[in-house]
Coordinates of C-alpha atoms in Angstrom, one line a residue:
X1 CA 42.4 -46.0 58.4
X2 CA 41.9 -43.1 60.8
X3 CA 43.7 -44.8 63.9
X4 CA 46.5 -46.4 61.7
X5 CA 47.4 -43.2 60.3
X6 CA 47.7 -41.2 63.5
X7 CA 49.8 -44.0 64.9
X8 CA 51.8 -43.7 62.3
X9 CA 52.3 -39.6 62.7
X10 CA 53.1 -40.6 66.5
X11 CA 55.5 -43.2 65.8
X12 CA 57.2 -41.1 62.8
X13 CA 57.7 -37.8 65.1
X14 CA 58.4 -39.3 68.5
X15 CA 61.1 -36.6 69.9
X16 CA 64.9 -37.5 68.7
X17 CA 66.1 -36.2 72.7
X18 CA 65.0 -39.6 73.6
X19 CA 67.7 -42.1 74.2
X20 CA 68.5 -43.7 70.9
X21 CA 67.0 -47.0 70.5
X22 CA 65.8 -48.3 67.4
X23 CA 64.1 -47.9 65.4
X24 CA 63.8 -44.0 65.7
X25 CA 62.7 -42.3 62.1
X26 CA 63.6 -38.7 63.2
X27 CA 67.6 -39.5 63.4
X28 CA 68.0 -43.4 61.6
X29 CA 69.0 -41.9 58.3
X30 CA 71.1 -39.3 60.3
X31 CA 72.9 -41.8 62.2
X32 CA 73.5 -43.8 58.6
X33 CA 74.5 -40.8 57.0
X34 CA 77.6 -40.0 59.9
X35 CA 78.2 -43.5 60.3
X36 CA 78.4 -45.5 56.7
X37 CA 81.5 -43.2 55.0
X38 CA 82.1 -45.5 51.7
X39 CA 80.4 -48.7 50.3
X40 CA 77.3 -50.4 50.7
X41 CA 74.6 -47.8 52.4
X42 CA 76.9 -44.5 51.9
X43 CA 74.9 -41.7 50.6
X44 CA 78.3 -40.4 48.8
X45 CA 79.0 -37.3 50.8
X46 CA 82.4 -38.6 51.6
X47 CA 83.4 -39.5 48.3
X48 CA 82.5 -35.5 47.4
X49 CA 85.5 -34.6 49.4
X50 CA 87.7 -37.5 48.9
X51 CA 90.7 -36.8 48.3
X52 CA 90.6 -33.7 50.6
X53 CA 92.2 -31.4 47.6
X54 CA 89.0 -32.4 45.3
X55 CA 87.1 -30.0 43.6
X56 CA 86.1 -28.7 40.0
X57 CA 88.2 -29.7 37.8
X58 CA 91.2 -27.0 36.6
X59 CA 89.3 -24.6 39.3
X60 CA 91.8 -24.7 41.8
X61 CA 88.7 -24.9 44.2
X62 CA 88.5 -27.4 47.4
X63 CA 84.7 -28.8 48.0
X64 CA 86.5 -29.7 52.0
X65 CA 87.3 -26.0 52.5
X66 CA 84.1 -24.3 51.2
X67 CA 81.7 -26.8 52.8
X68 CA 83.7 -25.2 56.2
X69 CA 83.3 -21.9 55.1
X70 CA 79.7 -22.1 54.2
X71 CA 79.3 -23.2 57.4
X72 CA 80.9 -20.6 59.4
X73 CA 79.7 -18.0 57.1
X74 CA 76.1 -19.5 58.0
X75 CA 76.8 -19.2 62.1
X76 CA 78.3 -15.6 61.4
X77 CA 75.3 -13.5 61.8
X78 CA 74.7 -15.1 65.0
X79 CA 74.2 -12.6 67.7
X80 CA 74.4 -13.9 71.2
X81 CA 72.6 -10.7 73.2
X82 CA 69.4 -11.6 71.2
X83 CA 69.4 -15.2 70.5
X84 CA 69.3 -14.5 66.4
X85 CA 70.8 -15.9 63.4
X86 CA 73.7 -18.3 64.0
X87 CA 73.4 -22.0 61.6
X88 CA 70.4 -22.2 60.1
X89 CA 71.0 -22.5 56.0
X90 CA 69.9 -19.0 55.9
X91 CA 73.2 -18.2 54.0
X92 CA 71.1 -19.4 50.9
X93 CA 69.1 -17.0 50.6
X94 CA 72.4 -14.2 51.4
X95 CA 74.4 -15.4 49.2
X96 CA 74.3 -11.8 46.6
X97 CA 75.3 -10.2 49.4
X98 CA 79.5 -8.9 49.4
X99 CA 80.5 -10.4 52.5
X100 CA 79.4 -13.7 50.6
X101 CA 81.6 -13.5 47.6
X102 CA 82.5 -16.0 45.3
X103 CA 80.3 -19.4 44.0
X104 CA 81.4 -21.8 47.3
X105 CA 77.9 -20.9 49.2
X106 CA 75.7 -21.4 46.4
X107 CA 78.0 -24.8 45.0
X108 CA 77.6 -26.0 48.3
X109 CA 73.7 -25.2 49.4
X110 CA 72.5 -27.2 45.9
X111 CA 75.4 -30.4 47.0
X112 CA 73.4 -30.0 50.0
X113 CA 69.9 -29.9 48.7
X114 CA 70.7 -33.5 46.7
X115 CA 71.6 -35.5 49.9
X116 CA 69.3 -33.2 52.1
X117 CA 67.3 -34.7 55.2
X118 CA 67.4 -32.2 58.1
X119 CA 70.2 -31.1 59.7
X120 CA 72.2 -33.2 56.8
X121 CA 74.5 -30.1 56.5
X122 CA 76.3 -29.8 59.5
X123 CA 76.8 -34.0 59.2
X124 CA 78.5 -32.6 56.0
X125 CA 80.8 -30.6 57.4
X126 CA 81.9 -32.9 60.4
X127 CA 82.4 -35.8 57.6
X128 CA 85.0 -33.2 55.8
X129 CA 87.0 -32.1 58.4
X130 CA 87.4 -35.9 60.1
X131 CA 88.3 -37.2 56.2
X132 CA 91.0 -34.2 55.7
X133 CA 92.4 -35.7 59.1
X134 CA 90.8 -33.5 61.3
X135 CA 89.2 -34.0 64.6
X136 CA 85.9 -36.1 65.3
X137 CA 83.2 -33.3 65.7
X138 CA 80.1 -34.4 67.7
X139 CA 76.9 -34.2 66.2
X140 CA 73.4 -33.1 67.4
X141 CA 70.6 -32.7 65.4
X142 CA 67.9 -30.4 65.6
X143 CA 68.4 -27.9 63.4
X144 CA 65.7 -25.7 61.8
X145 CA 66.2 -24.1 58.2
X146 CA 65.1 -20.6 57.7
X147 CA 62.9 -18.9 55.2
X148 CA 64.5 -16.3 54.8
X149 CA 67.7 -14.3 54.7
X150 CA 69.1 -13.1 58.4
X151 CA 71.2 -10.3 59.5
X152 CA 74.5 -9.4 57.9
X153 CA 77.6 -9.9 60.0
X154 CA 80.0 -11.6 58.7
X155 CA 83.9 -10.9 59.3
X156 CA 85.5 -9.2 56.5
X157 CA 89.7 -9.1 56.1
X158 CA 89.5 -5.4 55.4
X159 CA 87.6 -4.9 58.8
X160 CA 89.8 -3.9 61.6
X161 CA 91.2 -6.0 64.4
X162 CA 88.9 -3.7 67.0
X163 CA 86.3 -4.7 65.0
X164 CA 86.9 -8.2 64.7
X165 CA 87.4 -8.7 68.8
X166 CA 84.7 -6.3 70.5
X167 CA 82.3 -6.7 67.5
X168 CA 82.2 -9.4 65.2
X169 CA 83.4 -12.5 67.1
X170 CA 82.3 -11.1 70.3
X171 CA 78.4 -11.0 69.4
X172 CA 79.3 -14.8 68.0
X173 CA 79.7 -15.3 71.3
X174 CA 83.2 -16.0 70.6
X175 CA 86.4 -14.2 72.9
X176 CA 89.9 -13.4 71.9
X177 CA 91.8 -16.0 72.2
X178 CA 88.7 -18.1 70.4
X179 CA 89.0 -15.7 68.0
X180 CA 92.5 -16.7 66.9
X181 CA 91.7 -20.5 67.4
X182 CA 88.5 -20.5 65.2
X183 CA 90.1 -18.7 62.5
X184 CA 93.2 -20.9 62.7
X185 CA 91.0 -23.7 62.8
X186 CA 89.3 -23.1 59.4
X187 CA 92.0 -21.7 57.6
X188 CA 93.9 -25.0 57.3
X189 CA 91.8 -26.1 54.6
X190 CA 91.8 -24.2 51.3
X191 CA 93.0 -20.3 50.3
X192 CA 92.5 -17.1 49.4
X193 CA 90.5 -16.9 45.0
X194 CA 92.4 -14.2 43.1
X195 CA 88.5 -13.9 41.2
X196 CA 86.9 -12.7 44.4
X197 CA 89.6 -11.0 46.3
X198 CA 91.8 -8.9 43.3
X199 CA 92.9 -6.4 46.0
X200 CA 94.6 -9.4 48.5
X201 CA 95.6 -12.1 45.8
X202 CA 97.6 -11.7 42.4
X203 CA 99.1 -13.3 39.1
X204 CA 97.9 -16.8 40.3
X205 CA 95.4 -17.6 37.5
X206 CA 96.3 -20.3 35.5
X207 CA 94.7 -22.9 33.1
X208 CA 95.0 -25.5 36.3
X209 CA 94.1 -22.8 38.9
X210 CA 91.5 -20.7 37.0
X211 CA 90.1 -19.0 40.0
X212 CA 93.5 -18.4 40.9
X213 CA 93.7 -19.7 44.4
X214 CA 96.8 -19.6 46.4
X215 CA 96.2 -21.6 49.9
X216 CA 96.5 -20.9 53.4
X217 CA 99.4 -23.0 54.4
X218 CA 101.9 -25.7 52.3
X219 CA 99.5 -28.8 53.2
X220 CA 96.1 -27.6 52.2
X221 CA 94.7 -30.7 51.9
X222 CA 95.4 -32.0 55.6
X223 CA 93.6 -30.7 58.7
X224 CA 96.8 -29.9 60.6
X225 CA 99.0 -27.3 62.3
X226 CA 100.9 -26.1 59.3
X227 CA 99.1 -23.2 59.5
X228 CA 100.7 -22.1 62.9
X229 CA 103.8 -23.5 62.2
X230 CA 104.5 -21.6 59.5
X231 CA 102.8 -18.7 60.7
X232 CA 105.7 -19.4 63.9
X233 CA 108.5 -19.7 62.0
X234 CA 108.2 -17.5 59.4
X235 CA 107.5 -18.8 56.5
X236 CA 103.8 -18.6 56.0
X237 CA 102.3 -18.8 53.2
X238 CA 98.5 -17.3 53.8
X239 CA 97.9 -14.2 51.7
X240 CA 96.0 -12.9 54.6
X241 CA 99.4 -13.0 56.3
X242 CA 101.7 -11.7 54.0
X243 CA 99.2 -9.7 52.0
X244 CA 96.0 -8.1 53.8
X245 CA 97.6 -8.9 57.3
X246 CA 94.1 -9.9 58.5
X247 CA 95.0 -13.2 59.5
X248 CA 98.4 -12.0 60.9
X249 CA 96.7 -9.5 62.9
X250 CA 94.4 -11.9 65.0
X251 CA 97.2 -14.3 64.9
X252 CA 99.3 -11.8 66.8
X253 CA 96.6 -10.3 68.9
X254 CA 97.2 -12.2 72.1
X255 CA 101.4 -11.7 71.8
X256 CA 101.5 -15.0 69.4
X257 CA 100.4 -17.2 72.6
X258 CA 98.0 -19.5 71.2
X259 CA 99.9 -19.7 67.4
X260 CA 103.2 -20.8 69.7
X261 CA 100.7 -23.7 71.5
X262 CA 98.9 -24.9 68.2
X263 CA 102.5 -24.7 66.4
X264 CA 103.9 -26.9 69.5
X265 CA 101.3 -29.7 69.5
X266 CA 99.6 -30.9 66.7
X267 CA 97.5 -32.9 69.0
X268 CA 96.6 -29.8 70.8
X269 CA 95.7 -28.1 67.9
X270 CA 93.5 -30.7 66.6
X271 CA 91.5 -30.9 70.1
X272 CA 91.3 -27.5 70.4
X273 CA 89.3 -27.0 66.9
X274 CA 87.2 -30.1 67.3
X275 CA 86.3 -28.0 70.4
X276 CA 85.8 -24.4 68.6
X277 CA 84.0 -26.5 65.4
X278 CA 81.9 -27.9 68.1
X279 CA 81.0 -24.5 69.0
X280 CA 80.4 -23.2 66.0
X281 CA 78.3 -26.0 64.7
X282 CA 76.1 -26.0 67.6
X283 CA 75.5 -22.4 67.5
X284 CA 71.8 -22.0 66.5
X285 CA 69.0 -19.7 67.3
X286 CA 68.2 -19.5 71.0
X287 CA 64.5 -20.8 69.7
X288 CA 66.3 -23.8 68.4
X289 CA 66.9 -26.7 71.1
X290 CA 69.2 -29.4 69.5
X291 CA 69.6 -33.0 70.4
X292 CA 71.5 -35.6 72.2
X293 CA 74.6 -36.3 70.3
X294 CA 74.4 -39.0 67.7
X295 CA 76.9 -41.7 67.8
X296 CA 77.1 -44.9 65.7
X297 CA 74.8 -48.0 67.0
X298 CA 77.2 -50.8 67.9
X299 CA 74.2 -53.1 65.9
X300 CA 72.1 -51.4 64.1
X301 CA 69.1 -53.4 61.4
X302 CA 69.3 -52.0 57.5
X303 CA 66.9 -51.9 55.5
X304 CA 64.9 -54.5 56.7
X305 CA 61.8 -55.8 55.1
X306 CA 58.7 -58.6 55.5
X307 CA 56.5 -59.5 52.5
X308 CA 54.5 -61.6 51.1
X309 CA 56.5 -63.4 48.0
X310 CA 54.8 -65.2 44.6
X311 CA 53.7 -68.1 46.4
X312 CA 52.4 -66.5 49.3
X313 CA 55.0 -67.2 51.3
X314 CA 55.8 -64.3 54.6
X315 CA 59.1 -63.7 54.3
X316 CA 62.0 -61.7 56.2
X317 CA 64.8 -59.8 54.5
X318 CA 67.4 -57.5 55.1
X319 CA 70.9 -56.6 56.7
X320 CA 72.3 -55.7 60.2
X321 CA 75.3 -53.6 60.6
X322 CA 77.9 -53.7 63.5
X323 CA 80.3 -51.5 63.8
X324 CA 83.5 -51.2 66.7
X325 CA 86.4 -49.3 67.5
X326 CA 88.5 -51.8 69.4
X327 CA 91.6 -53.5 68.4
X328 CA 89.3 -56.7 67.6
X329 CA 86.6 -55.1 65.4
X330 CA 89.4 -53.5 63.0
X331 CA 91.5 -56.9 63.1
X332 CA 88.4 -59.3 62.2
X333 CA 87.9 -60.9 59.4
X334 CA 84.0 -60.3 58.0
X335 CA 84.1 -63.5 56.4
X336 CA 84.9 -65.3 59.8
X337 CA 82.4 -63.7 61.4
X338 CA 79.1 -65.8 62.8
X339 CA 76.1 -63.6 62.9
X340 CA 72.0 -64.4 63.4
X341 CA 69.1 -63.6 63.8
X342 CA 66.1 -64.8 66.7
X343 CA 63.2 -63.4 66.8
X344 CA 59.7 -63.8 68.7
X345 CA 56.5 -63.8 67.3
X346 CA 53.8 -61.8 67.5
X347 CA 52.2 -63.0 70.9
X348 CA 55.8 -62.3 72.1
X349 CA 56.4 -66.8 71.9
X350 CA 60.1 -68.1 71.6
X351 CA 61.1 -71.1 69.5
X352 CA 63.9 -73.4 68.3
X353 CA 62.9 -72.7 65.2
X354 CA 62.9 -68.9 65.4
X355 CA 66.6 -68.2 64.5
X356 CA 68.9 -68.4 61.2
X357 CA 72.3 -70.3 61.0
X358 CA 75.0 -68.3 62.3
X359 CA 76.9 -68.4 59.1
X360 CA 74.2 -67.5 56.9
X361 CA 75.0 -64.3 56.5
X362 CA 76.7 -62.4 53.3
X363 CA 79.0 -59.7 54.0
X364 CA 78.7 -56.6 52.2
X365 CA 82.3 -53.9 52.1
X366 CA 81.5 -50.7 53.6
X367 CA 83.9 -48.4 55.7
X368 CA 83.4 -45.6 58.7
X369 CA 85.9 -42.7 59.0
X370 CA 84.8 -43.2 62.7
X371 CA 86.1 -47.2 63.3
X372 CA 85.4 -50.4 61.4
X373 CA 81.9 -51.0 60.2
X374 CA 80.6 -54.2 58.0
X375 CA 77.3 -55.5 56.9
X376 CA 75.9 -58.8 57.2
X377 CA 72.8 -59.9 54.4
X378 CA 69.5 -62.0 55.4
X379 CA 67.8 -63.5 52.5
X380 CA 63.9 -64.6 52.6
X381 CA 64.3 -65.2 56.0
X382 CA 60.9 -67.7 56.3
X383 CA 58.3 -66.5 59.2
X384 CA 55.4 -68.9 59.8
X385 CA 52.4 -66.2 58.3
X386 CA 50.0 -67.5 61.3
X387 CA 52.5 -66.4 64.2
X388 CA 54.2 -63.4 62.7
X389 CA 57.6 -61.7 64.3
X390 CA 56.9 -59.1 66.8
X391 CA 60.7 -58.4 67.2
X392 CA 64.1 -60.3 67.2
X393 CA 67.4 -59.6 68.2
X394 CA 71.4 -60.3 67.0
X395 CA 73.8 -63.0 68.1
X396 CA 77.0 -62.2 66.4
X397 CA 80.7 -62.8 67.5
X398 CA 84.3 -61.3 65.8
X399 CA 85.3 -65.0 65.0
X400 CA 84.2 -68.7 64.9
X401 CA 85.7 -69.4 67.7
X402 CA 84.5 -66.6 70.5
X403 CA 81.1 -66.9 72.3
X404 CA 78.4 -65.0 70.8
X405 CA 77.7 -61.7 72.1
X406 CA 73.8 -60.4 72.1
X407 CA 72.5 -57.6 71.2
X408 CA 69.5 -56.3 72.2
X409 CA 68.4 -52.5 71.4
X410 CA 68.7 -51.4 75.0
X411 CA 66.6 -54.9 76.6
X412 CA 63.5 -55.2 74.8
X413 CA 65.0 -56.3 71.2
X414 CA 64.9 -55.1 68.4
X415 CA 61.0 -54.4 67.6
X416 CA 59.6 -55.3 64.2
X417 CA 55.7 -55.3 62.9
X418 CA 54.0 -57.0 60.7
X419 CA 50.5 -54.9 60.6
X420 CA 51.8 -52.8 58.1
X421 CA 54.1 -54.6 55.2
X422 CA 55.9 -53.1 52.5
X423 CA 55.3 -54.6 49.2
X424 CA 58.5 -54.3 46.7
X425 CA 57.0 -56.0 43.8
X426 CA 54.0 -53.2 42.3
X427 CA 56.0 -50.5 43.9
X428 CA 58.1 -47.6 42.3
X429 CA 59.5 -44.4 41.9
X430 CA 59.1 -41.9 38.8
X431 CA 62.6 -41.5 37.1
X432 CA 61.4 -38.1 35.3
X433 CA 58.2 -36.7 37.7
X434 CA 59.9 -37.9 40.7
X435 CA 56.4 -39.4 41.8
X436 CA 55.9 -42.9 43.2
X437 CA 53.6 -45.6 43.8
X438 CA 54.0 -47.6 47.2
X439 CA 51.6 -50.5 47.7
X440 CA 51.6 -52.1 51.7
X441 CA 49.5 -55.0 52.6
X442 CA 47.7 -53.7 55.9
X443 CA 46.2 -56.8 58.7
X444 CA 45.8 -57.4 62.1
X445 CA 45.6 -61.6 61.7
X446 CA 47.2 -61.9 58.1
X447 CA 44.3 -63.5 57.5
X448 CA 43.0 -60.8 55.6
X449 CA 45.2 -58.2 54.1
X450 CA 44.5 -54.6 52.7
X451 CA 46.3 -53.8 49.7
X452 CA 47.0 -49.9 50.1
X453 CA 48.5 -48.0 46.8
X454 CA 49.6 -44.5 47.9
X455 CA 51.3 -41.9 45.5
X456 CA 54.0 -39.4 46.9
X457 CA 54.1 -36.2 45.4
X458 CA 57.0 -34.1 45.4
X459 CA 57.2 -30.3 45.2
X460 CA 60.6 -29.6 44.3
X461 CA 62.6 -26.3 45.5
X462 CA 65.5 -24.8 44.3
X463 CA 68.3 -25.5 46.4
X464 CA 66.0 -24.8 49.6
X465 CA 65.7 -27.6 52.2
X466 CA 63.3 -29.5 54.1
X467 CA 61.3 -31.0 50.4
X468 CA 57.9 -31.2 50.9
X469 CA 56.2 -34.7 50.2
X470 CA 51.9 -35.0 49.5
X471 CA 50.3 -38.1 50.0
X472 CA 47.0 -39.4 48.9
X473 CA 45.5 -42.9 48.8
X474 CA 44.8 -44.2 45.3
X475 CA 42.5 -47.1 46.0
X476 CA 41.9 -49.8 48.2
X477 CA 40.9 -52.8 47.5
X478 CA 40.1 -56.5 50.0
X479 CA 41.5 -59.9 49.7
X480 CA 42.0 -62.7 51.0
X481 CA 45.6 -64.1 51.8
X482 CA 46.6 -66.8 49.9

């Protein structure tokens, strides 16, 4: 039990920099997370900012816009001479201080804490801006919460514009002109809350808008230009324009250069924040070395599973994913769409018989903000119990009538075990104590299985990350197969 286990540790923590091949525990759920938006396999993040204007009702509050400013407010503290602060979720533990008014942080951190896996967060964020129509952010994991509360910094609209250059922004890491693009950038989401800014906002509380929010441009729930273009031409509607002239002030700073460009070119303007956001999301403690950039498998296995059924029976189950962004992938039809599976078995042997029918597949709806994604369902898949599946791979074409296309994970397939197999039936999870039961059949011949009943214990945190999970084996007990 020894060995198995610390195979297990090294096949669970194997470092995400390598190049992405699957499976690979660390980042799978990450890569789900970014890449399934609605439907089937969506964890529901989007559908918390969808539409782009949503947020508590009658609160005149926009989830989009504070998940953005939690996470800038997060990177704030960063300070680029000693390598401290910057995005780390230590704004969770800041959030009493005044430079973190108002109940966005802590609304966001516990949203976070529900869906949270590490570095789920920033994925957050990314998902937000590209469904208000904004740019497509790259993501790199890697990200290591704190423990506890950082260094103040953050940029306050009473602060002046000396400040805000040669200090605040500048120990970001950030220069002038970036300056006026990053704060461009976020503020075309959301507004200024009468409730937490009395001195820069009034008279806009009302039974629909009870924090009394008045927004930074006219189309507050896109991710577009408006906010320069209005700013250009005069007819802005940002109370940090009219009112505090903070925003004005950095707007102006560089003779209105960059506000003429982003009020120009919306495409510019949408490029040029992905690039800032970028930036901002990436900015981490100099201890902390993120990841290659994640990006959506082309063919990806979900969920897949292979058990033992009533009769003894080894069976395969499960559902492969293929997502595109060509022409062709968002004009095919799911339904038209051959895909199957061939596998080897566990001595690495081919056969005729190793393979489904290409149209045995269910499709299951699901969408990507990133290009067209659909799932395809394998049902009791039969595998000969004295051979095994060591690994199998996906022939799949956009229509009936086009050749199949391949794909491998990288060459060697796409590798599957069948040491160590999941058992659904005996197996659950504790609707009130959160605790489960997980029973595995363990065998190196299937001649002989170990039934294995291990309970996970959690011990919950408030809305603090990175849950930690206890495990202990039950009982064991031998059998024979049957």
């Amino acid at each position: 039990m020894k060995s198995i286990s610390l195979l297990l540790a090294l096949y669970l923590f194997q470092p995400a920099a390598l190049a992405y091949i699957w499976p690979n525990p660390p980042i799978d759920g990450l890569e789900d997370a970014y890449t399934i938006s609605s439907g089937f396999g969506a964890l529901g993040i989007v559908d918390d900012v969808t539409p782009c204007t949503l947020g508590p009702a009658g609160s005149g509050r926009q989830t989009s816009a504070e998940w953005l400013r939690t996470a800038y407010h997060d990177m704030a503290t960063y300070d680029s001479a000693t390598g401290l602060g910057g995005l780390d979720a230590s704004i969770g533990f800041e959030t009493n201080r005044p430079e973190n008014i108002g109940t966005a942080f802590n609304t966001t951190m516990s949203f976070f804490n529900v869906i949270q896996t590490n570095h789920m967060s920033c994925e957050c964020v990314i998902l937000a801006i590209k469904n208000c129509g904004g740019p497509s952010i790259p993501f790199r994991p890697g990200c290591i919460d704190a423990t506890e509360a950082g260094p103040s910094g953050v940029p306050q609209p009473t602060e002046s514009l000396e400040t805000h250059i040669h200090h605040e922004f500048a120990r970001q890491g950030f220069n002038a002109t970036e300056m006026i693009g990053l704060v461009a950038c976020g503020h075309t989401l959301g507004g200024v809350h009468q409730v937490d800014f009395l001195s820069i906002v009034a008279n806009a509380i009302t039974p629909e808008n009870q924090e009394g929010v008045v927004h930074f441009d006219d189309t507050s729930g896109v991710y577009d230009n408006h906010i320069a273009v209005q700013y250009f031409n005069g007819s802005s509607v940002d109370p940090l324009v009219i009112n505090s002239n903070s925003d004005a002030a950095i707007f102006g700073s560089d003779g209105n250069q960059t506000m003429r460009e982003f009020a120009q070119d919306s495409e510019f303007y949408i490029s040029r924040c992905g690039e800032l956001l970028e930036r901002m999301l990436n900015t981490v403690p100099s201890s902390v070395k993120l990841g290659d950039v994640i990006e959506p498998l082309p063919v990806k296995p979900y969920d897949m599973n292979l058990f033992f059924n009533a009769t003894g029976g080894l069976q395969f189950s499960g559902f492969i994913r293929i997502f595109g962004t060509s022409d062709e992938a968002a004009a095919a039809n799911p339904l038209d769409m051959p895909v199957r599976l061939v596998w080897l078995d566990r001595h690495g042997g081919s056969s005729t018989s190793y393979t489904t029918p290409a149209v045995s597949a269910e499709f299951m709806a699901a969408t990507s903000l990133f290009g067209s994604l659909q799932f395809f369902q394998f049902v009791d898949v039969d595998i000969d119990p004295s051979l095994g599946i060591s690994s199998f791979v996906v022939e799949w074409a956009y229509d009936q009538q086009s050749a199949l296309t391949t794909a491998n994970n990288g060459g060697a397939g796409f590798p599957y075990q069948d040491v160590i197999l999941f058992q659904t039936k005996g197996s659950c999870h504790g609707a009130v104590d959160k605790n489960s039961t997980i029973n595995a059949v363990v065998s190196t011949s299937l001649n002989k299985i170990l039934i294995i009943n291990t309970h996970p214990f959690r011990f919950g945190t408030t809305w603090a990350p990175s849950p930690m999970y206890m495990w202990t084996t039950a009982s064991r007990r031998r059998n024979k197969a049957r």
